[in-house]
Short mmCIF file of C-alpha atoms in Angstrom, two decimals:
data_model
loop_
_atom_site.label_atom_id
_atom_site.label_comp_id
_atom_site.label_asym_id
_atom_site.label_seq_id
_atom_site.Cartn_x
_atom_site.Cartn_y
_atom_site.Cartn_z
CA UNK A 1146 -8.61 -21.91 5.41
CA UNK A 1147 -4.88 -22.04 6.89
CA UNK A 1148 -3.13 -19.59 8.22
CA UNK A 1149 -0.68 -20.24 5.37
CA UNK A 1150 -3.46 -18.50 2.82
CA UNK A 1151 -3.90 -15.16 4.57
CA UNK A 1152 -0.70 -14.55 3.02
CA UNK A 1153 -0.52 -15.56 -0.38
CA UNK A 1154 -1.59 -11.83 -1.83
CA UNK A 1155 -1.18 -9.12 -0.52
CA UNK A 1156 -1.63 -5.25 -2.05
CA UNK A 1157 -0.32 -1.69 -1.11
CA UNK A 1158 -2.19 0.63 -2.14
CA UNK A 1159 -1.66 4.32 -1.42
CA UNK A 1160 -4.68 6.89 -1.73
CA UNK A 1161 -4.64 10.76 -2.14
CA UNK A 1162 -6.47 12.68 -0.06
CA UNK A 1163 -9.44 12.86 -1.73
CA UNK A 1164 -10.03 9.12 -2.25
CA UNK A 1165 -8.43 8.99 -5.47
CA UNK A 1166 -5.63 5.75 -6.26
CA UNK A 1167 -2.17 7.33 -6.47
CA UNK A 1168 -0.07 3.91 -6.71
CA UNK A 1169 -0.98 0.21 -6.31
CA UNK A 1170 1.64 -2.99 -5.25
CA UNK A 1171 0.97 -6.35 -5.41
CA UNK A 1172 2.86 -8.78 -3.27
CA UNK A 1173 2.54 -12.23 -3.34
CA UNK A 1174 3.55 -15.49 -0.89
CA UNK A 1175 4.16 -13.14 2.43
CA UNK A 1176 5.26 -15.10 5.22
CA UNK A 1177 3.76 -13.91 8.39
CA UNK A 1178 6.35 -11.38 10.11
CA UNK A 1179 7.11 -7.33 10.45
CA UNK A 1180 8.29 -5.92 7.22
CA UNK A 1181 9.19 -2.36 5.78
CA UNK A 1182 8.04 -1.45 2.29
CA UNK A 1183 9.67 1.81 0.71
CA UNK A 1184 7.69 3.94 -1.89
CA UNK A 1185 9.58 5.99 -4.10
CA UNK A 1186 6.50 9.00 -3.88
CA UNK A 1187 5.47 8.79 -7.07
CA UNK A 1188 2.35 7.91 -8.80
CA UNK A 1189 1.22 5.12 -11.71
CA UNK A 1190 2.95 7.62 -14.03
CA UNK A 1191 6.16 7.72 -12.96
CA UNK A 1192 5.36 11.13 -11.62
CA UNK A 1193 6.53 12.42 -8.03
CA UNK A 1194 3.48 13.49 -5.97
CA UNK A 1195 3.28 16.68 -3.88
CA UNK A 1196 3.81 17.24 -0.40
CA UNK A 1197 0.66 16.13 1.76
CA UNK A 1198 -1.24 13.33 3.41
CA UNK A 1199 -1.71 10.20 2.01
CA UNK A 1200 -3.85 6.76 3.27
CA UNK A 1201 -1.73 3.33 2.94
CA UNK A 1202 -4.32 0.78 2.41
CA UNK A 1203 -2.81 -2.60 3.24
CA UNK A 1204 -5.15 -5.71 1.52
CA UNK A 1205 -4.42 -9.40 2.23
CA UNK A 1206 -7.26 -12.25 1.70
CA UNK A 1207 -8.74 -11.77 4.70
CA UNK A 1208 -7.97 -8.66 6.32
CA UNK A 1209 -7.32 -4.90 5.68
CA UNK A 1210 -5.78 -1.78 7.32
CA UNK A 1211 -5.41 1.17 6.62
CA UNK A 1212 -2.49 4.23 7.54
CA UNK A 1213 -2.18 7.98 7.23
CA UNK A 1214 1.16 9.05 6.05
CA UNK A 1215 2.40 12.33 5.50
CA UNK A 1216 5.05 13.17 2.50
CA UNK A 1217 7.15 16.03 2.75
CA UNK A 1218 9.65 17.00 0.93
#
């Protein structure tokens, strides 16, 4: 595998507190680098979430990480 493929898919996906999915991004063909992703704080239904933490699950091919954000408003 190149290094090339680590980067063809990526996802976002942000988790509530208690495990559950609140939104999901797919990104495709990344080029390795530093980027910034914006999230508009609200959910699969268009809905904006409450104030709280929040895990940021980053998923490529090969690798995954994950951060703790906190929203306020």
């Amino acid at each position: 595998r190149g290094l090339g493929d680590v980067y063809k898919r990526q996802e976002i996906i942000i988790y509530g507190i208690l495990g559950n999915e609140i939104q999901r991004f797919s990104i495709h063909h990344f080029n390795p680098g530093k980027y910034n992703i914006s999230w508009n704080a609200k959910n699969k239904l268009g809905q904006e979430v409450r104030t709280g933490v929040y895990f940021v699950q980053l998923h490529s091919t090969y690798s995954k990480s994950v951060e703790k954000i906190i929203y306020l408003k």
